[in-house]
Coordinates of C-alpha atoms and ligand atoms in Angstrom, one line a residue:
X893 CA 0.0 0.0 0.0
X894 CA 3.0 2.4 -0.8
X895 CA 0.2 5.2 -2.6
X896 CA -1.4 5.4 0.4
X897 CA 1.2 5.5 2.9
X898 CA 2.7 8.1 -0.1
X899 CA -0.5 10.2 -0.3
X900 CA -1.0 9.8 3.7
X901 CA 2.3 11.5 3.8
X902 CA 1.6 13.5 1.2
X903 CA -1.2 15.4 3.2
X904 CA 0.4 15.1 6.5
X905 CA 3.1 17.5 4.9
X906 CA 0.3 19.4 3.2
X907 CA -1.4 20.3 6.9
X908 CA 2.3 21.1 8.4
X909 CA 2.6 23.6 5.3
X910 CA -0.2 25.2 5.9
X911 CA 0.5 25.4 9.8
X912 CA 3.9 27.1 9.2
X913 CA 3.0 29.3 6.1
X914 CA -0.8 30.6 7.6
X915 CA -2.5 32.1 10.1
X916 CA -6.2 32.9 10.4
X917 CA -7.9 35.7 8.2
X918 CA -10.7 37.2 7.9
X919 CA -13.7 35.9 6.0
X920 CA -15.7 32.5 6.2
X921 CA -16.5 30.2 3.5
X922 CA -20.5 29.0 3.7
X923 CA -19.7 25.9 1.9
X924 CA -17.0 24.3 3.9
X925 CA -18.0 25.7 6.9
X926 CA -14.3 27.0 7.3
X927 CA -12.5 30.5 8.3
X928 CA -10.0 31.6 5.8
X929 CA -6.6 31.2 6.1
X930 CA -3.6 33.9 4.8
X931 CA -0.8 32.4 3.9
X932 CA 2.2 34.9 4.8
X933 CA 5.4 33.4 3.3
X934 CA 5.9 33.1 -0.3
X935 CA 2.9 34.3 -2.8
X936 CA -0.3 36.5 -1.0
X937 CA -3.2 34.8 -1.4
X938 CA -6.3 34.2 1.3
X939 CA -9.3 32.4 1.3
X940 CA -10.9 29.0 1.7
X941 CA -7.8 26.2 1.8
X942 CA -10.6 24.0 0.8
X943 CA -12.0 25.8 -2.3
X944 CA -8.5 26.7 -3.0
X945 CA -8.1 22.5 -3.4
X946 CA -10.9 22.2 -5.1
X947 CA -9.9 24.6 -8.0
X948 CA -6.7 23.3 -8.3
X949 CA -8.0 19.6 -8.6
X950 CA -10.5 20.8 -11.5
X951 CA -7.8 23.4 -13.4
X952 CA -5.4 20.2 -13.1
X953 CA -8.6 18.2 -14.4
X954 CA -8.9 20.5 -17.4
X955 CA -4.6 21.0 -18.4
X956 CA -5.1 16.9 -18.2
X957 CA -8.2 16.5 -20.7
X958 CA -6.1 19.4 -22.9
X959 CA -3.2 17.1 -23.2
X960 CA -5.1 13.9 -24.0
X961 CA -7.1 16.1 -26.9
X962 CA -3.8 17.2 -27.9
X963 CA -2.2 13.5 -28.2
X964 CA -5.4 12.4 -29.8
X965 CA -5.0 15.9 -32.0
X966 CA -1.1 14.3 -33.1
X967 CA -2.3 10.9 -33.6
X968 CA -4.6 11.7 -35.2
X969 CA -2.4 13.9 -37.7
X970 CA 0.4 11.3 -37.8
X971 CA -2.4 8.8 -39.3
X972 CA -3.6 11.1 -41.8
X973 CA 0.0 12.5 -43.1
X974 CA 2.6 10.2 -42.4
X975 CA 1.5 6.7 -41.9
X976 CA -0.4 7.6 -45.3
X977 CA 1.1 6.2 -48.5
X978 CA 0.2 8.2 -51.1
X979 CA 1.7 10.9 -53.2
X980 CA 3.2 14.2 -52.2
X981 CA 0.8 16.2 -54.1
X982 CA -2.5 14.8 -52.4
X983 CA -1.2 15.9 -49.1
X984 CA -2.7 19.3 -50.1
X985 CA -6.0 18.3 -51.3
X986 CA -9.5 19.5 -49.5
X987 CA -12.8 20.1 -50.9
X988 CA -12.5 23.6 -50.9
X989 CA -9.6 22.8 -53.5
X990 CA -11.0 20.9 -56.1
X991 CA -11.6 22.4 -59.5
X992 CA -15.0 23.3 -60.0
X993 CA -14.5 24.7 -64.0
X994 CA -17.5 21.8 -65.5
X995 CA -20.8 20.7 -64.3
X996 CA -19.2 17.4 -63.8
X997 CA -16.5 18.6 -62.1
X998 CA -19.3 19.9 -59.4
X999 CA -21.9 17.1 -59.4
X1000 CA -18.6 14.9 -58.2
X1001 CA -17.9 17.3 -55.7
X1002 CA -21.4 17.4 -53.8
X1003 CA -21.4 13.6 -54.4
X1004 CA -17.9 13.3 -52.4
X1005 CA -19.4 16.2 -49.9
X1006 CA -22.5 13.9 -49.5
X1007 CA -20.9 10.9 -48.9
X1008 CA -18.8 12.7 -46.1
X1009 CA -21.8 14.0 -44.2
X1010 CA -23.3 10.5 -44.7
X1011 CA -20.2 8.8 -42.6
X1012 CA -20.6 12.1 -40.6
X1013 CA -23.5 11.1 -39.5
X1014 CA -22.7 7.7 -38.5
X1015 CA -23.5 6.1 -42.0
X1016 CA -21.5 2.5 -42.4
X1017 CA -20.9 1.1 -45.6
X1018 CA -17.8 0.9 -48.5
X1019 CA -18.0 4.0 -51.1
X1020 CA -16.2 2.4 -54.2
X1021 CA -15.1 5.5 -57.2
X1022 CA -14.9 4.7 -60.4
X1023 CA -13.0 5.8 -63.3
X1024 CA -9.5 6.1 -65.1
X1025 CA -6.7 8.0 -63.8
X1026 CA -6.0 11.4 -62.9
X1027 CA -10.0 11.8 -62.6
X1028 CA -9.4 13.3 -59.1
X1029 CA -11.0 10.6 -57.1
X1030 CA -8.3 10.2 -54.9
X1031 CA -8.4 13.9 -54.3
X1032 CA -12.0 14.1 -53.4
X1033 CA -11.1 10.0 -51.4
X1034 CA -8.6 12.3 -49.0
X1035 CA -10.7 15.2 -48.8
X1036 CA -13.4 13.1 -47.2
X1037 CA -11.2 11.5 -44.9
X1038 CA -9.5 14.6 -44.0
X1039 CA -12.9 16.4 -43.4
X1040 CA -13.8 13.4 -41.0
X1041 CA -10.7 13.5 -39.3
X1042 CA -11.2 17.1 -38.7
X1043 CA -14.5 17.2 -37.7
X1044 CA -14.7 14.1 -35.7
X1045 CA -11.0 14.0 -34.3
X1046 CA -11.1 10.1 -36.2
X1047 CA -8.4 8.1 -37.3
X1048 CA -8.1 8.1 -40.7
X1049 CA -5.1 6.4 -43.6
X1050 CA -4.8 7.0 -47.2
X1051 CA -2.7 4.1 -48.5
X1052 CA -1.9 3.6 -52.2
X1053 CA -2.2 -0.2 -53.0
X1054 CA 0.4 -0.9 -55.0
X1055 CA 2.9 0.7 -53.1
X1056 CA 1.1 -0.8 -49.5
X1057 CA 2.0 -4.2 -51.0
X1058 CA 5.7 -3.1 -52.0
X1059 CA 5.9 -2.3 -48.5
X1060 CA 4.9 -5.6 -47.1
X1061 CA 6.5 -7.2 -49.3
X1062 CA 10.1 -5.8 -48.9
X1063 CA 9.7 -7.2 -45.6
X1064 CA 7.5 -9.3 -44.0
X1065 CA 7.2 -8.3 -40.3
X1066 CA 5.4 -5.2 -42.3
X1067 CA 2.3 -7.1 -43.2
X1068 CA 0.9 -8.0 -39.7
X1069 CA 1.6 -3.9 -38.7
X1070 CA -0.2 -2.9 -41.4
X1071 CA -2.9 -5.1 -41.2
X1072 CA -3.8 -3.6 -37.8
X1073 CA -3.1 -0.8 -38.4
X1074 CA -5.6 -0.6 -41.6
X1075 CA -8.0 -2.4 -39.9
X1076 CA -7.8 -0.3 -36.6
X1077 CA -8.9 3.2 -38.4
X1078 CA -12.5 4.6 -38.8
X1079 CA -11.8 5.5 -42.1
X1080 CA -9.9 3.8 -44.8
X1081 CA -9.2 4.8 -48.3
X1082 CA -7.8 2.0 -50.6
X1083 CA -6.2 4.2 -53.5
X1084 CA -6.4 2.7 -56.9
X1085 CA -7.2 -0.7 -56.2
X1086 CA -6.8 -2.9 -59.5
X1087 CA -3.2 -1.3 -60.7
X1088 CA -1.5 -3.6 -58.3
X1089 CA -0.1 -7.0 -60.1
X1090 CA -3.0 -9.4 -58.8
X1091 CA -2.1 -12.7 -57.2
X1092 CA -3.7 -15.0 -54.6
X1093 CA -1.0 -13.3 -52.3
X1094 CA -2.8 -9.7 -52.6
X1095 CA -5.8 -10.7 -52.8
X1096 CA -5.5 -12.4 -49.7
X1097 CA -4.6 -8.9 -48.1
X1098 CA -7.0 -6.9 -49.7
X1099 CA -9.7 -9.9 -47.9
X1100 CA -8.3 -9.9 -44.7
X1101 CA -8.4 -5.6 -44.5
X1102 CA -11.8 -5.6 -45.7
X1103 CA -13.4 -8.8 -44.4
X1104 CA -13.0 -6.7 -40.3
X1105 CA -14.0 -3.2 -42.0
X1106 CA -17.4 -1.2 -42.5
X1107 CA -15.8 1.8 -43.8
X1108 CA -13.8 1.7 -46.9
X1109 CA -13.4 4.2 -49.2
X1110 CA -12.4 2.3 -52.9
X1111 CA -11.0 4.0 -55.9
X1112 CA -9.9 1.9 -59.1
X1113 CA -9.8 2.0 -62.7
X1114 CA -11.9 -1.0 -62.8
X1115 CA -15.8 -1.1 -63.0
X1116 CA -17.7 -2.5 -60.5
X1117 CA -18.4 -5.6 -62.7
X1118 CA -14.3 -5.7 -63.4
X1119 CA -13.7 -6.0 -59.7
X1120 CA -16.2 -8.9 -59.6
X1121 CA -13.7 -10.4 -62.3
X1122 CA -10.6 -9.5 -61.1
X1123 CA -11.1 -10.5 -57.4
X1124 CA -13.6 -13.1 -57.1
X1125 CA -16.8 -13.0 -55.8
X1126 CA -16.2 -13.1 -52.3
X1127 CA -13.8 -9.7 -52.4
X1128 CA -15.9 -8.5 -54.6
X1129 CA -18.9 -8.8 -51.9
X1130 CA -16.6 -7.3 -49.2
X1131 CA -15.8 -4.4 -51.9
X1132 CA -19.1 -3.9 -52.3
X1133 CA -20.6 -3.9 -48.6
X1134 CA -23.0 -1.7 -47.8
X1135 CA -22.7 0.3 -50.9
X1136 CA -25.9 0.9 -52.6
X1137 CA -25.7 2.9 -56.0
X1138 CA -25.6 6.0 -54.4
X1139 CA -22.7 5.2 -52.8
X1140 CA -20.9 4.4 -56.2
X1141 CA -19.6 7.2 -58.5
X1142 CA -18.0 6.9 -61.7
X1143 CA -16.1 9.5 -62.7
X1144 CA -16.3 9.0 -66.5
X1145 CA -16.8 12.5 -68.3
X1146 CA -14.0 14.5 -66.3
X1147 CA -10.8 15.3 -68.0
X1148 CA -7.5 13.7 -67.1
X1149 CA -6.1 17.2 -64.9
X1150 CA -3.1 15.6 -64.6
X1151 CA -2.2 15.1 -68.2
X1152 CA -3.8 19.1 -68.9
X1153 CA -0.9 19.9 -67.2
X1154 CA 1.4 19.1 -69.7
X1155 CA -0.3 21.1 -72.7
Ligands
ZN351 ZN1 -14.6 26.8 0.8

């Protein structure tokens, strides 16, 4: 019993303190039923030695729940940026950054917007986009993550599939880390599923980081029925889970931004 003996101690000390450093003062406090003290070495101060616990307990209270919000704030950030695999140039993408030049352009946005609020909201379910590259789905797939991450202080991972399974596969003791880790999150986004070279071997990851999720964000260059073709039908179904239509967006009729760039 060494805390109590400690914390006995403790407030044996805390009573001889306030013996030597105090003498009686003027005033009363209702609630404790106590006179105030003054204490007359060291910093003035008067009062109610029991209110004066009292609001130190509750300010230490508060400075405590400030630095768990701030470890969950760098967590939290550490997910979203660095544990991320994905390109430099996503880092940078929000909502509020996506071009809006075509009607397209827009109805894709309020779609990605939509889907955000839905998960906002508690919504469950995979969101699988569509289309070929440089479409800006995974622009609008980090936006909603990052919104979410924001908003809800949730843990959220970008992570580019083909390079995930370079990763794991350059060294093995990767796969189980990255397995949890993917698994662990609120909100994953599996960036351009289908470019990878397909095997039993990846599929088998792709199964076992989907099979224990319920929110997935999905974004390939393969159609919906592709992904039934290239994967099987039982990825396919855990692709697919809990994504009604409206939870599908191709992106077919946007320009490639990536190649505009260039002419
Ligand atoms: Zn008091």
């Amino acid at each position: 019993m060494t805390t109590f003996s400690n914390s006995a101690e403790r407030m044996a000390e805390q009573v001889r303190q306030y013996a030597d450093n105090s003498e009686p003062a003027d005033g009363y406090c209702e609630k404790h039923q106590m006179a105030h003290i003054k204490v007359i070495r060291g910093e003035p101060w008067s009062g109610c030695p029991k209110c004066w616990s009292e609001e130190t307990a509750a300010k230490a209270e508060i400075e405590g729940q400030n630095r768990h919000e701030e470890e969950q704030r760098r967590k939290r950030m550490y997910y979203l940026n660095k544990l991320s695999i994905m390109d430099e140039e996503l880092e940078q993408a929000t909502f509020d950054n996506f071009k809006t030049d075509t009607a397209r352009q827009r109805e894709v946005l309020a779609w990605a917007r939509s889907m955000a609020r839905y998960y906002y909201e508690g919504g469950r379910g995979n969101v699988v986009m569509t289309g070929e590259a440089g479409r800006g789905k995974s622009h609008l797939a980090y936006s909603i993550i990052k919104a979410l991450s924001e908003t809800q202080g949730s843990l959220a991972i970008i992570v580019n599939v083909v390079d995930l399974l370079d990763e794991i596969k350059s060294d093995f003791n990767q796969k189980q880390f990255w397995l949890n880790k993917l698994v662990e999150v609120d909100y994953l986004v599996l960036d351009d599923l289908g470019a990878e070279k397909i095997s039993d071997w990846s599929k088998e990851i792709i199964y076992s980081i989907l099979n224990k999720r319920t929110r997935t964000i999905i974004t390939t260059n393969l159609s919906s029925k592709e992904l039934a073709g290239s994967y099987g039908k039982r990825i396919a179904s855990r692709l697919l889970k809990g994504c009604p239509k409206e939870h599908i967006m191709d992106f077919a009729g946007l320009d490639d931004e990536r190649v505009k760039l260039w002419t």
